[in-house]
Amino acid sequence: GCNVIRRGVSGTKAIDLYNYRDLLIAPFNPKRIIIYEGDNEIGFKWEVDEMMDAMKRLFFEVRRMKPEAEIYMVSIKPSPVRVKNLAKIQKVNNLIKEFVESQPNAGYIDIHTPMLDADGNPRPELFLKDGLHPAKEGYDIWREQFGKVIK
């Protein structure tokens, strides 16, 4: 197996991870860093360009701090409560993918697509009753997608 250090903080945005990088990133020497941000920015109605500026700033800072680490950025999940934001989420995901795939030693993890049904709608059974947070079945999809890069 591999040793996983969980440093996720509930409610964060990319700018928060950037601001707390000395606590959350600096002390560790990981082979791989997997970043999931963007979901809360959607909730706070950030514009797409604001989100991408923050994501890129975070990415380049993590790269500077950990030049040897592989950096993976994860797509934003398609929560049922944010179905009205689905087009915006997909746009950001496409931009994250395009950006990160243009960077050396980096990659994109798509958890978004497998959480959609055949019609492109979020699958409610993958989420808790709040329609925002993944249920076990939702996290099983994440685990499967993460597993493809962790090997």
PDB file of C-alpha atoms in Angstrom:
ATOM      1  CA  GLY A   1       0.000   0.000   0.000  1.00  0.00           C
ATOM      2  CA  CYS A   2       0.979   3.620   0.258  1.00  0.00           C
ATOM      3  CA  ASN A   3       1.113   6.045   3.119  1.00  0.00           C
ATOM      4  CA  VAL A   4      -1.578   8.719   2.792  1.00  0.00           C
ATOM      5  CA  ILE A   5      -1.410  11.968   4.735  1.00  0.00           C
ATOM      6  CA  ARG A   6      -4.846  13.576   4.793  1.00  0.00           C
ATOM      7  CA  ARG A   7      -4.639  17.333   5.003  1.00  0.00           C
ATOM      8  CA  GLY A   8      -8.122  18.244   3.805  1.00  0.00           C
ATOM      9  CA  VAL A   9      -9.825  21.056   5.700  1.00  0.00           C
ATOM     10  CA  SER A  10     -13.603  21.344   5.434  1.00  0.00           C
ATOM     11  CA  GLY A  11     -14.893  24.510   3.790  1.00  0.00           C
ATOM     12  CA  THR A  12     -11.622  25.594   2.206  1.00  0.00           C
ATOM     13  CA  LYS A  13     -11.052  27.349  -1.080  1.00  0.00           C
ATOM     14  CA  ALA A  14      -7.824  27.246  -3.119  1.00  0.00           C
ATOM     15  CA  ILE A  15      -6.829  30.604  -1.606  1.00  0.00           C
ATOM     16  CA  ASP A  16      -7.131  29.088   1.909  1.00  0.00           C
ATOM     17  CA  LEU A  17      -4.828  26.187   1.058  1.00  0.00           C
ATOM     18  CA  TYR A  18      -2.435  28.737  -0.440  1.00  0.00           C
ATOM     19  CA  ASN A  19      -2.574  30.896   2.710  1.00  0.00           C
ATOM     20  CA  TYR A  20      -2.065  27.905   5.032  1.00  0.00           C
ATOM     21  CA  ARG A  21       0.573  26.194   2.871  1.00  0.00           C
ATOM     22  CA  ASP A  22       3.269  26.434   5.568  1.00  0.00           C
ATOM     23  CA  LEU A  23       1.083  24.320   7.855  1.00  0.00           C
ATOM     24  CA  LEU A  24      -0.608  21.989   5.362  1.00  0.00           C
ATOM     25  CA  ILE A  25       2.091  21.399   2.725  1.00  0.00           C
ATOM     26  CA  ALA A  26       5.556  22.538   3.864  1.00  0.00           C
ATOM     27  CA  PRO A  27       6.183  19.992   6.671  1.00  0.00           C
ATOM     28  CA  PHE A  28       5.708  16.964   4.411  1.00  0.00           C
ATOM     29  CA  ASN A  29       7.767  15.343   1.681  1.00  0.00           C
ATOM     30  CA  PRO A  30       5.196  13.576  -0.498  1.00  0.00           C
ATOM     31  CA  LYS A  31       5.752  11.750  -3.780  1.00  0.00           C
ATOM     32  CA  ARG A  32       2.278  12.847  -4.875  1.00  0.00           C
ATOM     33  CA  ILE A  33       0.008  15.733  -3.933  1.00  0.00           C
ATOM     34  CA  ILE A  34      -3.683  15.525  -4.785  1.00  0.00           C
ATOM     35  CA  ILE A  35      -5.546  18.831  -4.633  1.00  0.00           C
ATOM     36  CA  TYR A  36      -9.329  19.093  -4.459  1.00  0.00           C
ATOM     37  CA  GLU A  37     -10.496  22.708  -4.469  1.00  0.00           C
ATOM     38  CA  GLY A  38     -13.114  24.731  -6.327  1.00  0.00           C
ATOM     39  CA  ASP A  39     -16.278  23.331  -4.813  1.00  0.00           C
ATOM     40  CA  ASN A  40     -16.587  26.037  -2.163  1.00  0.00           C
ATOM     41  CA  GLU A  41     -15.719  28.772  -4.659  1.00  0.00           C
ATOM     42  CA  ILE A  42     -18.776  27.639  -6.647  1.00  0.00           C
ATOM     43  CA  GLY A  43     -20.849  27.906  -3.457  1.00  0.00           C
ATOM     44  CA  PHE A  44     -19.525  31.439  -2.889  1.00  0.00           C
ATOM     45  CA  LYS A  45     -20.369  32.386  -6.505  1.00  0.00           C
ATOM     46  CA  TRP A  46     -16.783  33.074  -7.574  1.00  0.00           C
ATOM     47  CA  GLU A  47     -16.286  33.859 -11.254  1.00  0.00           C
ATOM     48  CA  VAL A  48     -14.499  31.294 -13.440  1.00  0.00           C
ATOM     49  CA  ASP A  49     -11.438  33.498 -14.031  1.00  0.00           C
ATOM     50  CA  GLU A  50     -11.104  34.246 -10.283  1.00  0.00           C
ATOM     51  CA  MET A  51     -11.221  30.522  -9.570  1.00  0.00           C
ATOM     52  CA  MET A  52      -8.607  29.695 -12.186  1.00  0.00           C
ATOM     53  CA  ASP A  53      -6.284  32.476 -10.996  1.00  0.00           C
ATOM     54  CA  ALA A  54      -6.425  31.056  -7.458  1.00  0.00           C
ATOM     55  CA  MET A  55      -5.958  27.456  -8.669  1.00  0.00           C
ATOM     56  CA  LYS A  56      -2.927  28.373 -10.794  1.00  0.00           C
ATOM     57  CA  ARG A  57      -1.405  30.458  -7.996  1.00  0.00           C
ATOM     58  CA  LEU A  58      -1.822  27.482  -5.653  1.00  0.00           C
ATOM     59  CA  PHE A  59      -0.430  25.020  -8.209  1.00  0.00           C
ATOM     60  CA  PHE A  60       2.704  27.082  -8.925  1.00  0.00           C
ATOM     61  CA  GLU A  61       3.330  27.630  -5.216  1.00  0.00           C
ATOM     62  CA  VAL A  62       3.002  23.900  -4.476  1.00  0.00           C
ATOM     63  CA  ARG A  63       5.358  23.240  -7.405  1.00  0.00           C
ATOM     64  CA  ARG A  64       7.858  25.754  -6.000  1.00  0.00           C
ATOM     65  CA  MET A  65       7.649  24.217  -2.505  1.00  0.00           C
ATOM     66  CA  LYS A  66       7.728  20.585  -3.654  1.00  0.00           C
ATOM     67  CA  PRO A  67       9.552  20.535  -7.013  1.00  0.00           C
ATOM     68  CA  GLU A  68       9.890  16.727  -7.061  1.00  0.00           C
ATOM     69  CA  ALA A  69       6.265  15.887  -6.220  1.00  0.00           C
ATOM     70  CA  GLU A  70       3.678  14.814  -8.759  1.00  0.00           C
ATOM     71  CA  ILE A  71       0.753  17.241  -8.474  1.00  0.00           C
ATOM     72  CA  TYR A  72      -2.759  16.103  -9.338  1.00  0.00           C
ATOM     73  CA  MET A  73      -5.764  18.397  -9.455  1.00  0.00           C
ATOM     74  CA  VAL A  74      -9.204  16.860  -9.052  1.00  0.00           C
ATOM     75  CA  SER A  75     -12.326  17.908 -10.930  1.00  0.00           C
ATOM     76  CA  ILE A  76     -15.142  19.574  -8.977  1.00  0.00           C
ATOM     77  CA  LYS A  77     -17.892  17.083  -8.144  1.00  0.00           C
ATOM     78  CA  PRO A  78     -21.424  17.491  -9.583  1.00  0.00           C
ATOM     79  CA  SER A  79     -23.494  17.960  -6.406  1.00  0.00           C
ATOM     80  CA  PRO A  80     -27.294  17.723  -6.800  1.00  0.00           C
ATOM     81  CA  VAL A  81     -27.735  20.991  -4.824  1.00  0.00           C
ATOM     82  CA  ARG A  82     -25.468  22.764  -7.317  1.00  0.00           C
ATOM     83  CA  VAL A  83     -27.158  21.450 -10.460  1.00  0.00           C
ATOM     84  CA  LYS A  84     -27.870  25.055 -11.553  1.00  0.00           C
ATOM     85  CA  ASN A  85     -24.072  25.593 -11.516  1.00  0.00           C
ATOM     86  CA  LEU A  86     -23.302  22.471 -13.556  1.00  0.00           C
ATOM     87  CA  ALA A  87     -22.266  24.315 -16.739  1.00  0.00           C
ATOM     88  CA  LYS A  88     -19.936  26.573 -14.736  1.00  0.00           C
ATOM     89  CA  ILE A  89     -18.473  23.569 -12.880  1.00  0.00           C
ATOM     90  CA  GLN A  90     -17.856  21.780 -16.180  1.00  0.00           C
ATOM     91  CA  LYS A  91     -16.191  24.880 -17.627  1.00  0.00           C
ATOM     92  CA  VAL A  92     -13.856  25.152 -14.629  1.00  0.00           C
ATOM     93  CA  ASN A  93     -13.118  21.418 -14.777  1.00  0.00           C
ATOM     94  CA  ASN A  94     -12.191  21.708 -18.459  1.00  0.00           C
ATOM     95  CA  LEU A  95      -9.888  24.644 -17.680  1.00  0.00           C
ATOM     96  CA  ILE A  96      -8.271  22.806 -14.742  1.00  0.00           C
ATOM     97  CA  LYS A  97      -7.688  19.747 -16.959  1.00  0.00           C
ATOM     98  CA  GLU A  98      -6.248  21.827 -19.792  1.00  0.00           C
ATOM     99  CA  PHE A  99      -3.988  23.748 -17.408  1.00  0.00           C
ATOM    100  CA  VAL A 100      -2.682  20.831 -15.371  1.00  0.00           C
ATOM    101  CA  GLU A 101      -2.077  18.632 -18.422  1.00  0.00           C
ATOM    102  CA  SER A 102       0.134  21.407 -19.835  1.00  0.00           C
ATOM    103  CA  GLN A 103       2.374  21.192 -16.738  1.00  0.00           C
ATOM    104  CA  PRO A 104       5.231  18.742 -16.249  1.00  0.00           C
ATOM    105  CA  ASN A 105       4.894  16.040 -13.578  1.00  0.00           C
ATOM    106  CA  ALA A 106       1.202  16.827 -13.074  1.00  0.00           C
ATOM    107  CA  GLY A 107      -2.172  15.341 -13.913  1.00  0.00           C
ATOM    108  CA  TYR A 108      -5.939  15.604 -13.712  1.00  0.00           C
ATOM    109  CA  ILE A 109      -8.280  13.267 -11.855  1.00  0.00           C
ATOM    110  CA  ASP A 110     -11.848  13.206 -13.152  1.00  0.00           C
ATOM    111  CA  ILE A 111     -14.345  12.320 -10.422  1.00  0.00           C
ATOM    112  CA  HIS A 112     -17.022  14.499 -12.065  1.00  0.00           C
ATOM    113  CA  THR A 113     -17.933  12.383 -15.085  1.00  0.00           C
ATOM    114  CA  PRO A 114     -18.388   9.081 -13.221  1.00  0.00           C
ATOM    115  CA  MET A 115     -20.736  10.847 -10.752  1.00  0.00           C
ATOM    116  CA  LEU A 116     -23.159  11.740 -13.576  1.00  0.00           C
ATOM    117  CA  ASP A 117     -25.940   9.552 -14.967  1.00  0.00           C
ATOM    118  CA  ALA A 118     -26.391   8.732 -18.672  1.00  0.00           C
ATOM    119  CA  ASP A 119     -28.278  12.043 -19.180  1.00  0.00           C
ATOM    120  CA  GLY A 120     -25.459  14.085 -17.627  1.00  0.00           C
ATOM    121  CA  ASN A 121     -27.226  14.753 -14.316  1.00  0.00           C
ATOM    122  CA  PRO A 122     -25.729  14.250 -10.845  1.00  0.00           C
ATOM    123  CA  ARG A 123     -26.590  10.840  -9.378  1.00  0.00           C
ATOM    124  CA  PRO A 124     -28.407  11.601  -6.091  1.00  0.00           C
ATOM    125  CA  GLU A 125     -27.688   8.134  -4.669  1.00  0.00           C
ATOM    126  CA  LEU A 126     -23.982   9.068  -4.533  1.00  0.00           C
ATOM    127  CA  PHE A 127     -24.674  11.914  -2.105  1.00  0.00           C
ATOM    128  CA  LEU A 128     -25.879  12.372   1.453  1.00  0.00           C
ATOM    129  CA  LYS A 129     -29.362  13.804   2.054  1.00  0.00           C
ATOM    130  CA  ASP A 130     -27.896  17.343   1.947  1.00  0.00           C
ATOM    131  CA  GLY A 131     -27.236  16.810  -1.785  1.00  0.00           C
ATOM    132  CA  LEU A 132     -23.773  18.309  -1.345  1.00  0.00           C
ATOM    133  CA  HIS A 133     -21.476  15.853   0.406  1.00  0.00           C
ATOM    134  CA  PRO A 134     -20.675  12.443  -1.084  1.00  0.00           C
ATOM    135  CA  ALA A 135     -22.089   9.309   0.508  1.00  0.00           C
ATOM    136  CA  LYS A 136     -19.908   6.177   0.784  1.00  0.00           C
ATOM    137  CA  GLU A 137     -20.909   5.244  -2.799  1.00  0.00           C
ATOM    138  CA  GLY A 138     -19.687   8.650  -3.995  1.00  0.00           C
ATOM    139  CA  TYR A 139     -16.373   8.309  -2.202  1.00  0.00           C
ATOM    140  CA  ASP A 140     -15.998   4.797  -3.682  1.00  0.00           C
ATOM    141  CA  ILE A 141     -15.871   6.497  -7.105  1.00  0.00           C
ATOM    142  CA  TRP A 142     -13.234   8.933  -5.838  1.00  0.00           C
ATOM    143  CA  ARG A 143     -11.181   6.035  -4.448  1.00  0.00           C
ATOM    144  CA  GLU A 144     -11.365   4.235  -7.784  1.00  0.00           C
ATOM    145  CA  GLN A 145     -10.298   7.329  -9.767  1.00  0.00           C
ATOM    146  CA  PHE A 146      -7.521   8.245  -7.309  1.00  0.00           C
ATOM    147  CA  GLY A 147      -6.331   4.639  -7.489  1.00  0.00           C
ATOM    148  CA  LYS A 148      -5.582   5.064 -11.190  1.00  0.00           C
ATOM    149  CA  VAL A 149      -2.827   7.589 -10.392  1.00  0.00           C
ATOM    150  CA  ILE A 150      -1.690   6.141  -7.051  1.00  0.00           C
ATOM    151  CA  LYS A 151      -1.366   2.621  -8.568  1.00  0.00           C
TER     152      LYS A 151
END
